[in-house]
mmCIF file of C-alpha atoms in Angstrom:
data_model
loop_
_atom_site.group_PDB
_atom_site.id
_atom_site.type_symbol
_atom_site.label_atom_id
_atom_site.label_comp_id
_atom_site.label_asym_id
_atom_site.label_seq_id
_atom_site.Cartn_x
_atom_site.Cartn_y
_atom_site.Cartn_z
ATOM 1 C CA MET P 1 -45.508 56.747 26.565
ATOM 2 C CA LYS P 2 -44.345 60.135 25.252
ATOM 3 C CA VAL P 3 -44.784 58.917 21.688
ATOM 4 C CA PHE P 4 -48.372 57.896 22.362
ATOM 5 C CA LEU P 5 -49.152 61.163 24.176
ATOM 6 C CA ALA P 6 -47.798 63.105 21.190
ATOM 7 C CA PHE P 7 -49.969 61.028 18.878
ATOM 8 C CA THR P 8 -53.002 61.735 21.085
ATOM 9 C CA PHE P 9 -52.260 65.467 20.955
ATOM 10 C CA VAL P 10 -52.117 65.377 17.159
ATOM 11 C CA ILE P 11 -55.498 63.619 17.033
ATOM 12 C CA PHE P 12 -56.955 66.259 19.382
ATOM 13 C CA ILE P 13 -55.683 69.062 17.142
ATOM 14 C CA LEU P 14 -57.271 67.360 14.132
ATOM 15 C CA LEU P 15 -60.586 67.198 15.978
ATOM 16 C CA VAL P 16 -60.532 70.862 16.955
ATOM 17 C CA THR P 17 -59.388 72.179 13.586
ATOM 18 C CA SER P 18 -61.888 70.055 11.656
ATOM 19 C CA SER P 19 -64.814 71.249 13.782
ATOM 20 C CA VAL P 20 -65.039 74.447 11.751
ATOM 21 C CA TYR P 21 -65.780 72.747 8.460
ATOM 22 C CA LYS P 22 -69.561 73.081 8.890
ATOM 23 C CA ASN P 23 -71.986 74.474 11.424
ATOM 24 C CA ASP P 24 -75.153 72.381 11.197
ATOM 25 C CA ALA P 25 -77.679 72.475 14.028
ATOM 26 C CA LEU P 26 -78.160 69.394 16.172
ATOM 27 C CA ILE P 27 -80.962 67.057 15.150
ATOM 28 C CA PHE P 28 -81.066 64.593 18.020
ATOM 29 C CA PHE P 29 -80.150 61.056 16.943
ATOM 30 C CA SER P 30 -80.431 61.946 13.285
ATOM 31 C CA LYS P 31 -78.319 60.044 10.781
ATOM 32 C CA ASN P 32 -75.638 62.738 11.054
ATOM 33 C CA HIS P 33 -75.687 62.729 14.871
ATOM 34 C CA THR P 34 -75.376 58.942 15.148
ATOM 35 C CA ASN P 35 -72.665 58.981 12.478
ATOM 36 C CA LEU P 36 -70.665 61.416 14.609
ATOM 37 C CA LEU P 37 -71.198 59.184 17.657
ATOM 38 C CA LYS P 38 -69.880 56.231 15.635
ATOM 39 C CA GLY P 39 -66.895 58.346 14.604
ATOM 40 C CA PHE P 40 -66.118 59.086 18.243
ATOM 41 C CA ALA P 41 -66.696 55.433 19.110
ATOM 42 C CA ILE P 42 -64.327 53.984 16.505
ATOM 43 C CA LEU P 43 -61.691 56.570 17.391
ATOM 44 C CA THR P 44 -61.746 55.495 21.058
ATOM 45 C CA VAL P 45 -61.599 51.818 20.050
ATOM 46 C CA PHE P 46 -58.758 52.349 17.580
ATOM 47 C CA TRP P 47 -56.933 54.708 19.946
ATOM 48 C CA GLY P 48 -57.354 52.216 22.781
ATOM 49 C CA HIS P 49 -55.963 49.346 20.727
ATOM 50 C CA ILE P 50 -52.998 51.465 19.683
ATOM 51 C CA GLY P 51 -52.415 52.376 23.332
ATOM 52 C CA SER P 52 -52.511 48.702 24.265
ATOM 53 C CA ALA P 53 -49.569 48.164 21.932
ATOM 54 C CA TYR P 54 -47.645 50.517 24.245
ATOM 55 C CA SER P 55 -48.835 48.565 27.316
ATOM 56 C CA ILE P 56 -50.796 51.513 28.716
ATOM 57 C CA HIS P 57 -52.744 50.084 31.652
ATOM 58 C CA GLY P 58 -56.501 50.569 31.731
ATOM 59 C CA ILE P 59 -56.844 52.064 28.268
ATOM 60 C CA GLN P 60 -59.105 49.194 27.221
ATOM 61 C CA TRP P 61 -61.824 50.741 29.377
ATOM 62 C CA ILE P 62 -61.784 53.849 27.164
ATOM 63 C CA ALA P 63 -62.253 51.611 24.139
ATOM 64 C CA GLY P 64 -65.146 50.007 26.033
ATOM 65 C CA ILE P 65 -66.975 53.346 26.029
ATOM 66 C CA GLY P 66 -66.750 53.344 22.235
ATOM 67 C CA VAL P 67 -68.135 49.811 22.036
ATOM 68 C CA SER P 68 -71.076 50.841 24.235
ATOM 69 C CA LEU P 69 -71.804 53.729 21.870
ATOM 70 C CA PHE P 70 -71.773 51.372 18.891
ATOM 71 C CA LEU P 71 -74.251 49.075 20.606
ATOM 72 C CA ILE P 72 -76.539 51.927 21.658
ATOM 73 C CA CYS P 73 -76.597 53.235 18.079
ATOM 74 C CA SER P 74 -77.172 49.711 16.775
ATOM 75 C CA GLY P 75 -80.144 49.161 19.083
ATOM 76 C CA TYR P 76 -81.604 52.526 18.086
ATOM 77 C CA GLY P 77 -81.043 51.858 14.388
ATOM 78 C CA LEU P 78 -82.582 48.373 14.410
ATOM 79 C CA GLU P 79 -85.665 49.565 16.269
ATOM 80 C CA ALA P 80 -86.035 52.494 13.865
ATOM 81 C CA SER P 81 -85.715 50.149 10.879
ATOM 82 C CA TYR P 82 -88.236 47.726 12.373
ATOM 83 C CA ASN P 83 -90.790 50.466 12.951
ATOM 84 C CA LYS P 84 -90.350 51.599 9.354
ATOM 85 C CA ASN P 85 -90.057 48.287 7.476
ATOM 86 C CA GLY P 86 -90.784 45.512 9.955
ATOM 87 C CA LEU P 87 -88.533 42.473 9.461
ATOM 88 C CA LYS P 88 -88.603 42.766 5.672
ATOM 89 C CA LYS P 89 -85.234 41.587 4.281
ATOM 90 C CA TYR P 90 -83.808 41.761 7.806
ATOM 91 C CA TRP P 91 -81.103 39.143 7.234
ATOM 92 C CA ILE P 92 -80.252 40.345 3.728
ATOM 93 C CA LYS P 93 -79.477 43.770 5.202
ATOM 94 C CA ARG P 94 -77.409 42.276 8.039
ATOM 95 C CA PHE P 95 -75.573 40.013 5.599
ATOM 96 C CA LEU P 96 -74.643 42.861 3.259
ATOM 97 C CA ALA P 97 -73.789 45.371 6.001
ATOM 98 C CA VAL P 98 -71.998 43.152 8.523
ATOM 99 C CA ILE P 99 -71.264 39.575 7.515
ATOM 100 C CA LEU P 100 -70.038 39.955 3.926
ATOM 101 C CA PRO P 101 -67.624 42.842 4.687
ATOM 102 C CA TYR P 102 -66.254 40.817 7.601
ATOM 103 C CA TRP P 103 -65.655 37.770 5.381
ATOM 104 C CA ILE P 104 -63.967 39.801 2.650
ATOM 105 C CA ILE P 105 -61.702 41.868 4.906
ATOM 106 C CA TYR P 106 -60.737 39.046 7.244
ATOM 107 C CA LEU P 107 -60.037 36.542 4.470
ATOM 108 C CA ILE P 108 -57.930 38.984 2.448
ATOM 109 C CA SER P 109 -56.116 40.347 5.504
ATOM 110 C CA ALA P 110 -55.436 36.889 6.938
ATOM 111 C CA ALA P 111 -54.069 35.749 3.577
ATOM 112 C CA ILE P 112 -51.688 38.731 3.549
ATOM 113 C CA VAL P 113 -50.454 38.736 7.154
ATOM 114 C CA SER P 114 -50.688 35.045 8.080
ATOM 115 C CA ASN P 115 -47.523 32.982 7.720
ATOM 116 C CA SER P 116 -49.582 29.875 7.006
ATOM 117 C CA PHE P 117 -52.938 30.683 5.451
ATOM 118 C CA THR P 118 -54.849 27.429 5.048
ATOM 119 C CA LEU P 119 -58.331 26.272 4.105
ATOM 120 C CA GLU P 120 -58.856 25.452 7.775
ATOM 121 C CA LEU P 121 -58.087 29.050 8.768
ATOM 122 C CA ALA P 122 -60.399 30.345 6.030
ATOM 123 C CA PHE P 123 -63.175 28.045 7.249
ATOM 124 C CA GLN P 124 -62.682 29.216 10.840
ATOM 125 C CA ILE P 125 -63.029 32.813 9.668
ATOM 126 C CA ILE P 126 -66.183 32.017 7.691
ATOM 127 C CA ILE P 127 -67.882 30.335 10.664
ATOM 128 C CA PHE P 128 -66.715 33.137 13.007
ATOM 129 C CA ILE P 129 -64.316 31.084 15.121
ATOM 130 C CA LYS P 130 -61.455 33.440 14.250
ATOM 131 C CA ALA P 131 -63.608 36.549 14.392
ATOM 132 C CA ASN P 132 -62.988 39.319 16.876
ATOM 133 C CA TRP P 133 -65.309 38.964 19.890
ATOM 134 C CA TYR P 134 -67.444 41.954 18.856
ATOM 135 C CA ILE P 135 -68.400 40.337 15.533
ATOM 136 C CA ARG P 136 -69.769 37.246 17.263
ATOM 137 C CA TYR P 137 -71.386 39.432 19.933
ATOM 138 C CA ILE P 138 -73.295 41.619 17.455
ATOM 139 C CA LEU P 139 -74.429 38.580 15.453
ATOM 140 C CA ILE P 140 -75.906 37.004 18.592
ATOM 141 C CA ILE P 141 -77.670 40.305 19.274
ATOM 142 C CA TYR P 142 -79.124 40.315 15.751
ATOM 143 C CA ILE P 143 -80.411 36.765 16.244
ATOM 144 C CA ILE P 144 -81.965 37.622 19.612
ATOM 145 C CA TYR P 145 -83.641 40.767 18.280
ATOM 146 C CA TRP P 146 -85.019 38.966 15.200
ATOM 147 C CA ALA P 147 -86.286 36.013 17.247
ATOM 148 C CA LEU P 148 -88.013 38.196 19.848
ATOM 149 C CA LYS P 149 -89.678 40.346 17.186
ATOM 150 C CA LYS P 150 -90.885 37.163 15.472
ATOM 151 C CA VAL P 151 -92.427 36.002 18.746
ATOM 152 C CA VAL P 152 -94.071 39.387 19.311
ATOM 153 C CA LEU P 153 -95.507 39.437 15.791
ATOM 154 C CA ARG P 154 -96.682 35.836 15.866
ATOM 155 C CA LEU P 155 -98.402 36.126 19.259
ATOM 156 C CA LYS P 156 -99.472 39.762 18.724
ATOM 157 C CA LEU P 157 -97.839 40.880 21.943
ATOM 158 C CA SER P 158 -97.504 44.470 23.145
ATOM 159 C CA GLN P 159 -94.312 46.512 23.195
ATOM 160 C CA LYS P 160 -94.277 46.240 26.984
ATOM 161 C CA PHE P 161 -94.188 42.474 26.700
ATOM 162 C CA PHE P 162 -91.393 42.797 24.136
ATOM 163 C CA TYR P 163 -89.404 44.701 26.775
ATOM 164 C CA VAL P 164 -90.015 41.891 29.272
ATOM 165 C CA LEU P 165 -88.698 39.359 26.764
ATOM 166 C CA LEU P 166 -85.802 41.593 25.737
ATOM 167 C CA PHE P 167 -84.443 42.345 29.191
ATOM 168 C CA SER P 168 -85.114 38.828 30.467
ATOM 169 C CA THR P 169 -83.090 37.438 27.561
ATOM 170 C CA PHE P 170 -80.189 39.818 28.105
ATOM 171 C CA ILE P 171 -80.187 39.200 31.861
ATOM 172 C CA LEU P 172 -80.067 35.459 31.206
ATOM 173 C CA TRP P 173 -77.269 35.980 28.657
ATOM 174 C CA PHE P 174 -75.371 38.093 31.190
ATOM 175 C CA ILE P 175 -75.622 35.323 33.792
ATOM 176 C CA ILE P 176 -74.588 32.572 31.360
ATOM 177 C CA GLU P 177 -71.691 34.652 30.037
ATOM 178 C CA SER P 178 -70.450 35.430 33.545
ATOM 179 C CA LEU P 179 -70.770 31.863 34.827
ATOM 180 C CA PHE P 180 -69.501 29.842 31.885
ATOM 181 C CA PHE P 181 -67.807 31.917 29.171
ATOM 182 C CA ALA P 182 -65.948 34.783 30.894
ATOM 183 C CA LYS P 183 -62.251 34.795 30.023
ATOM 184 C CA ALA P 184 -59.796 35.056 32.903
ATOM 185 C CA ASN P 185 -57.764 37.835 31.249
ATOM 186 C CA ALA P 186 -60.869 39.961 30.507
ATOM 187 C CA PRO P 187 -63.925 38.552 32.315
ATOM 188 C CA SER P 188 -66.091 41.639 31.844
ATOM 189 C CA LEU P 189 -65.261 42.287 28.183
ATOM 190 C CA LEU P 190 -68.706 41.237 26.964
ATOM 191 C CA ALA P 191 -70.677 41.431 30.190
ATOM 192 C CA ARG P 192 -70.110 45.136 30.841
ATOM 193 C CA GLN P 193 -71.743 45.909 27.455
ATOM 194 C CA MET P 194 -74.772 43.688 27.966
ATOM 195 C CA PHE P 195 -77.457 46.339 28.281
ATOM 196 C CA ALA P 196 -76.130 48.955 25.838
ATOM 197 C CA PHE P 197 -78.069 47.498 22.897
ATOM 198 C CA PRO P 198 -81.400 47.383 24.804
ATOM 199 C CA LEU P 199 -80.744 50.982 25.890
ATOM 200 C CA GLY P 200 -80.622 52.015 22.225
ATOM 201 C CA ILE P 201 -84.034 50.420 21.683
ATOM 202 C CA VAL P 202 -85.468 52.227 24.714
ATOM 203 C CA ILE P 203 -84.074 55.555 23.433
ATOM 204 C CA TYR P 204 -85.928 55.099 20.150
ATOM 205 C CA ASP P 205 -89.212 54.095 21.780
ATOM 206 C CA HIS P 206 -89.047 56.974 24.299
ATOM 207 C CA PHE P 207 -87.446 59.468 21.959
ATOM 208 C CA SER P 208 -88.966 62.677 23.365
ATOM 209 C CA TRP P 209 -88.079 61.875 26.969
ATOM 210 C CA PHE P 210 -84.451 61.042 26.146
ATOM 211 C CA LYS P 211 -84.123 64.062 23.876
ATOM 212 C CA GLU P 212 -85.227 66.295 26.735
ATOM 213 C CA LEU P 213 -82.901 64.554 29.182
ATOM 214 C CA LEU P 214 -79.837 64.659 26.944
ATOM 215 C CA THR P 215 -80.226 68.144 25.494
ATOM 216 C CA ASN P 216 -81.654 70.128 28.427
ATOM 217 C CA ASN P 217 -79.337 72.665 30.086
ATOM 218 C CA ARG P 218 -80.988 72.606 33.504
ATOM 219 C CA PHE P 219 -78.559 72.622 36.420
ATOM 220 C CA SER P 220 -80.230 69.615 38.037
ATOM 221 C CA ILE P 221 -79.584 67.510 34.935
ATOM 222 C CA HIS P 222 -75.982 68.748 34.715
ATOM 223 C CA LEU P 223 -75.522 67.746 38.349
ATOM 224 C CA THR P 224 -77.092 64.322 37.812
ATOM 225 C CA PHE P 225 -74.787 63.527 34.912
ATOM 226 C CA MET P 226 -71.777 64.880 36.790
ATOM 227 C CA VAL P 227 -72.518 62.621 39.768
ATOM 228 C CA THR P 228 -73.105 59.681 37.407
ATOM 229 C CA ALA P 229 -69.750 60.310 35.734
ATOM 230 C CA ILE P 230 -67.942 60.488 39.069
ATOM 231 C CA PHE P 231 -69.506 57.244 40.256
ATOM 232 C CA SER P 232 -68.751 55.509 36.946
ATOM 233 C CA VAL P 233 -65.099 56.512 37.132
ATOM 234 C CA MET P 234 -65.028 55.367 40.762
ATOM 235 C CA PHE P 235 -66.449 51.994 39.757
ATOM 236 C CA LEU P 236 -63.835 51.769 37.000
ATOM 237 C CA GLY P 237 -61.200 51.978 39.698
ATOM 238 C CA ILE P 238 -63.060 49.719 42.108
ATOM 239 C CA SER P 239 -63.497 47.045 39.450
ATOM 240 C CA GLN P 240 -59.706 46.793 39.158
ATOM 241 C CA MET P 241 -59.092 46.260 42.875
ATOM 242 C CA ASP P 242 -57.724 42.855 43.802
ATOM 243 C CA PHE P 243 -60.582 41.913 46.110
ATOM 244 C CA ILE P 244 -63.128 42.749 43.373
ATOM 245 C CA VAL P 245 -61.174 40.897 40.696
ATOM 246 C CA SER P 246 -61.054 37.850 42.962
ATOM 247 C CA LEU P 247 -64.850 37.766 43.346
ATOM 248 C CA PRO P 248 -66.927 35.290 41.334
ATOM 249 C CA TYR P 249 -67.309 36.655 37.810
ATOM 250 C CA LEU P 250 -71.056 37.104 38.201
ATOM 251 C CA LEU P 251 -70.458 39.619 41.014
ATOM 252 C CA SER P 252 -67.476 41.434 39.475
ATOM 253 C CA ASN P 253 -69.255 41.654 36.120
ATOM 254 C CA THR P 254 -72.317 43.148 37.806
ATOM 255 C CA ILE P 255 -70.071 45.930 39.113
ATOM 256 C CA SER P 256 -68.655 46.414 35.600
ATOM 257 C CA LEU P 257 -72.151 47.299 34.360
ATOM 258 C CA LEU P 258 -71.738 50.620 36.196
ATOM 259 C CA THR P 259 -68.590 51.584 34.295
ATOM 260 C CA VAL P 260 -68.420 52.089 30.525
ATOM 261 C CA MET P 261 -72.120 52.164 29.603
ATOM 262 C CA PRO P 262 -73.038 55.136 31.855
ATOM 263 C CA LEU P 263 -69.982 56.977 30.496
ATOM 264 C CA ALA P 264 -71.114 56.249 26.936
ATOM 265 C CA PHE P 265 -74.492 57.758 27.843
ATOM 266 C CA LEU P 266 -72.623 60.813 29.159
ATOM 267 C CA VAL P 267 -70.758 61.107 25.827
ATOM 268 C CA ILE P 268 -74.119 61.304 24.049
ATOM 269 C CA ARG P 269 -75.110 64.232 26.276
ATOM 270 C CA ILE P 270 -71.772 65.958 25.658
ATOM 271 C CA SER P 271 -72.263 65.471 21.914
ATOM 272 C CA CYS P 272 -75.579 67.319 22.224
ATOM 273 C CA LEU P 273 -74.411 70.180 24.440
ATOM 274 C CA CYS P 274 -71.094 70.670 22.592
ATOM 275 C CA TYR P 275 -72.380 69.882 19.125
ATOM 276 C CA LYS P 276 -70.378 72.601 17.357
ATOM 277 C CA LEU P 277 -67.152 70.951 18.530
ATOM 278 C CA PHE P 278 -68.453 67.392 18.238
ATOM 279 C CA ASN P 279 -69.674 67.985 14.693
ATOM 280 C CA ASN P 280 -66.179 67.865 13.229
ATOM 281 C CA GLY P 281 -64.738 66.524 10.008
ATOM 282 C CA LEU P 282 -62.719 63.759 11.634
ATOM 283 C CA PHE P 283 -65.681 62.220 13.491
ATOM 284 C CA ASN P 284 -67.787 62.573 10.354
ATOM 285 C CA LEU P 285 -65.192 60.779 8.214
ATOM 286 C CA LEU P 286 -64.491 58.036 10.742
ATOM 287 C CA GLY P 287 -68.191 57.480 11.337
ATOM 288 C CA THR P 288 -68.900 56.769 7.675
ATOM 289 C CA VAL P 289 -66.298 53.983 7.618
ATOM 290 C CA SER P 290 -66.416 52.981 11.294
ATOM 291 C CA TYR P 291 -67.214 49.308 10.726
ATOM 292 C CA GLU P 292 -64.581 48.974 8.012
ATOM 293 C CA ILE P 293 -62.002 50.578 10.309
ATOM 294 C CA TYR P 294 -62.954 48.177 13.097
ATOM 295 C CA LEU P 295 -62.395 45.188 10.831
ATOM 296 C CA ILE P 296 -59.173 46.430 9.241
ATOM 297 C CA GLN P 297 -57.479 47.678 12.420
ATOM 298 C CA TYR P 298 -57.567 44.129 13.798
ATOM 299 C CA PHE P 299 -54.767 43.429 11.317
ATOM 300 C CA SER P 300 -53.291 46.859 10.531
ATOM 301 C CA ARG P 301 -52.290 47.587 14.115
ATOM 302 C CA GLN P 302 -49.553 45.012 13.648
ATOM 303 C CA ILE P 303 -47.727 47.871 11.907
ATOM 304 C CA ILE P 304 -47.184 49.527 15.281
ATOM 305 C CA ASN P 305 -43.796 49.247 16.924
ATOM 306 C CA GLN P 306 -41.780 51.486 19.231
ATOM 307 C CA GLU P 307 -40.987 53.906 16.421
ATOM 308 C CA ALA P 308 -43.087 57.091 16.543
ATOM 309 C CA TRP P 309 -43.864 57.065 12.827
ATOM 310 C CA SER P 310 -45.553 53.658 13.072
ATOM 311 C CA LEU P 311 -48.562 55.100 14.949
ATOM 312 C CA TYR P 312 -49.253 57.656 12.253
ATOM 313 C CA ILE P 313 -48.656 55.165 9.429
ATOM 314 C CA CYS P 314 -51.064 52.715 11.072
ATOM 315 C CA PHE P 315 -53.688 55.421 11.573
ATOM 316 C CA ILE P 316 -53.469 56.771 8.011
ATOM 317 C CA VAL P 317 -53.188 53.382 6.296
ATOM 318 C CA THR P 318 -56.171 51.990 8.212
ATOM 319 C CA ILE P 319 -58.407 54.931 7.296
ATOM 320 C CA LEU P 320 -57.325 54.913 3.639
ATOM 321 C CA LEU P 321 -57.926 51.163 3.362
ATOM 322 C CA ALA P 322 -61.337 51.548 5.011
ATOM 323 C CA ILE P 323 -62.366 54.310 2.594
ATOM 324 C CA THR P 324 -61.058 52.368 -0.400
ATOM 325 C CA PHE P 325 -62.869 49.205 0.645
ATOM 326 C CA GLN P 326 -66.141 51.046 1.197
ATOM 327 C CA ILE P 327 -65.985 52.714 -2.226
ATOM 328 C CA ILE P 328 -65.274 49.422 -3.999
ATOM 329 C CA TYR P 329 -67.784 47.469 -1.920
ATOM 330 C CA LYS P 330 -70.594 49.944 -2.547
ATOM 331 C CA LYS P 331 -69.903 49.715 -6.256
ATOM 332 C CA PHE P 332 -69.917 45.943 -6.534
ATOM 333 C CA ARG P 333 -71.826 44.598 -3.509
ATOM 334 C CA LEU P 334 -74.866 42.402 -3.844
ATOM 335 C CA SER P 335 -77.261 45.244 -3.101
ATOM 336 C CA LYS P 336 -76.866 46.102 -6.779
ATOM 337 C CA LEU P 337 -78.696 42.857 -7.442
ATOM 338 C CA VAL P 338 -80.902 42.715 -4.361
ATOM 339 C CA LYS P 339 -83.254 45.661 -3.991
ATOM 340 C CA ILE P 340 -83.472 46.641 -0.320
#
C-alpha cells in the first residue's frame, strides 16, 4: 500500500510540475481539450489497473471514471465527424484507428508473453474473443451509431428522431446486458457506462448550452455539481452494500448509472475551471497515445510485483512502447495508401 501511495505521489508531482510548460487558453472541447481529457482518462485507467495488482479495494471505480470520459469524447468526436463528413469512409477510419492497432499490439504482445501462442489464440484475438471488454464494447457502439445514422439518412428522419432511436437502443442494450451477459464478479462493468457515449453526442449537438454549464462560475452551478458529486460518491458506496449487490442485476446496474458517469462529467467541469493545472505536459503526452497505452498496458502490467521499482518500470515502459508504436504505425499504416 505504501509503495502504491508513493507511486501516486510521484505521478501527482509530475502533473503539477508539467503544468507550467504552456499556458494556452481553454477552447471548450477543442482537439487539445479532449486530448487532455483522454490523458486524464488513460491515467486513471492505468493507475487503477496498477492499484488492482496491489489488491486495493474499490480502485476499479476510479478507472471507471476514465472509461466514461473516453466514451463521452468518442461520442462527441463521432458526431463531430459525421456533421463534417457524413459516413464517408466511416469504417476505414475505424479500422485504421481502432481495429488494426488492436490486432497488431495484441498479436505481438500475446506472442511474447504467452507460454503457448497458437493459431487458435491468434484467431481468437482477430475475432475479438480474447479482446479486453472495452474493445468489444466500443466496436458494438460503432456498429450501433453507423446503423442508426444509416436509418436516419435513408428515411430522412430528424435529429430528434435519431435521439429516440439512439436512447431506445442503448436502453435495450442496458437491459439485455444486465439480464443475460452481466458477469458475477463485475456485473456493472459495462452497464454503468451505457449512456456515456450518447452523452458525448448530446454535448456536440447542444454545444453552447453545455459550454455555458461546464465553464460558468456561478455559485448555483458550483453547488449543483457539488451536490451531484456527493450523491455520486454516496451511490458508489451504496452500490457495494451487500443488499444492493444481492439485488437482480437489472436493479443494481441501474443504481450504478449514478456513479462513474456523473463523476466523469464533473471532471470535465474541473478541467474547464482549472485549465491551467489540467493543461499539463503529462496529460498532453498520455492523451496523444491513450489508445496505444490502453492496449499495451493489458500485457505490460504483468511486470508489476511487490517490488517498488516494478511500478515505475511498468509505467515508463508502457508509455515508451506506446510512443514507439504510434510513431512506427503512423509512418507505415494503410492511411498512406488510403486517402481519408
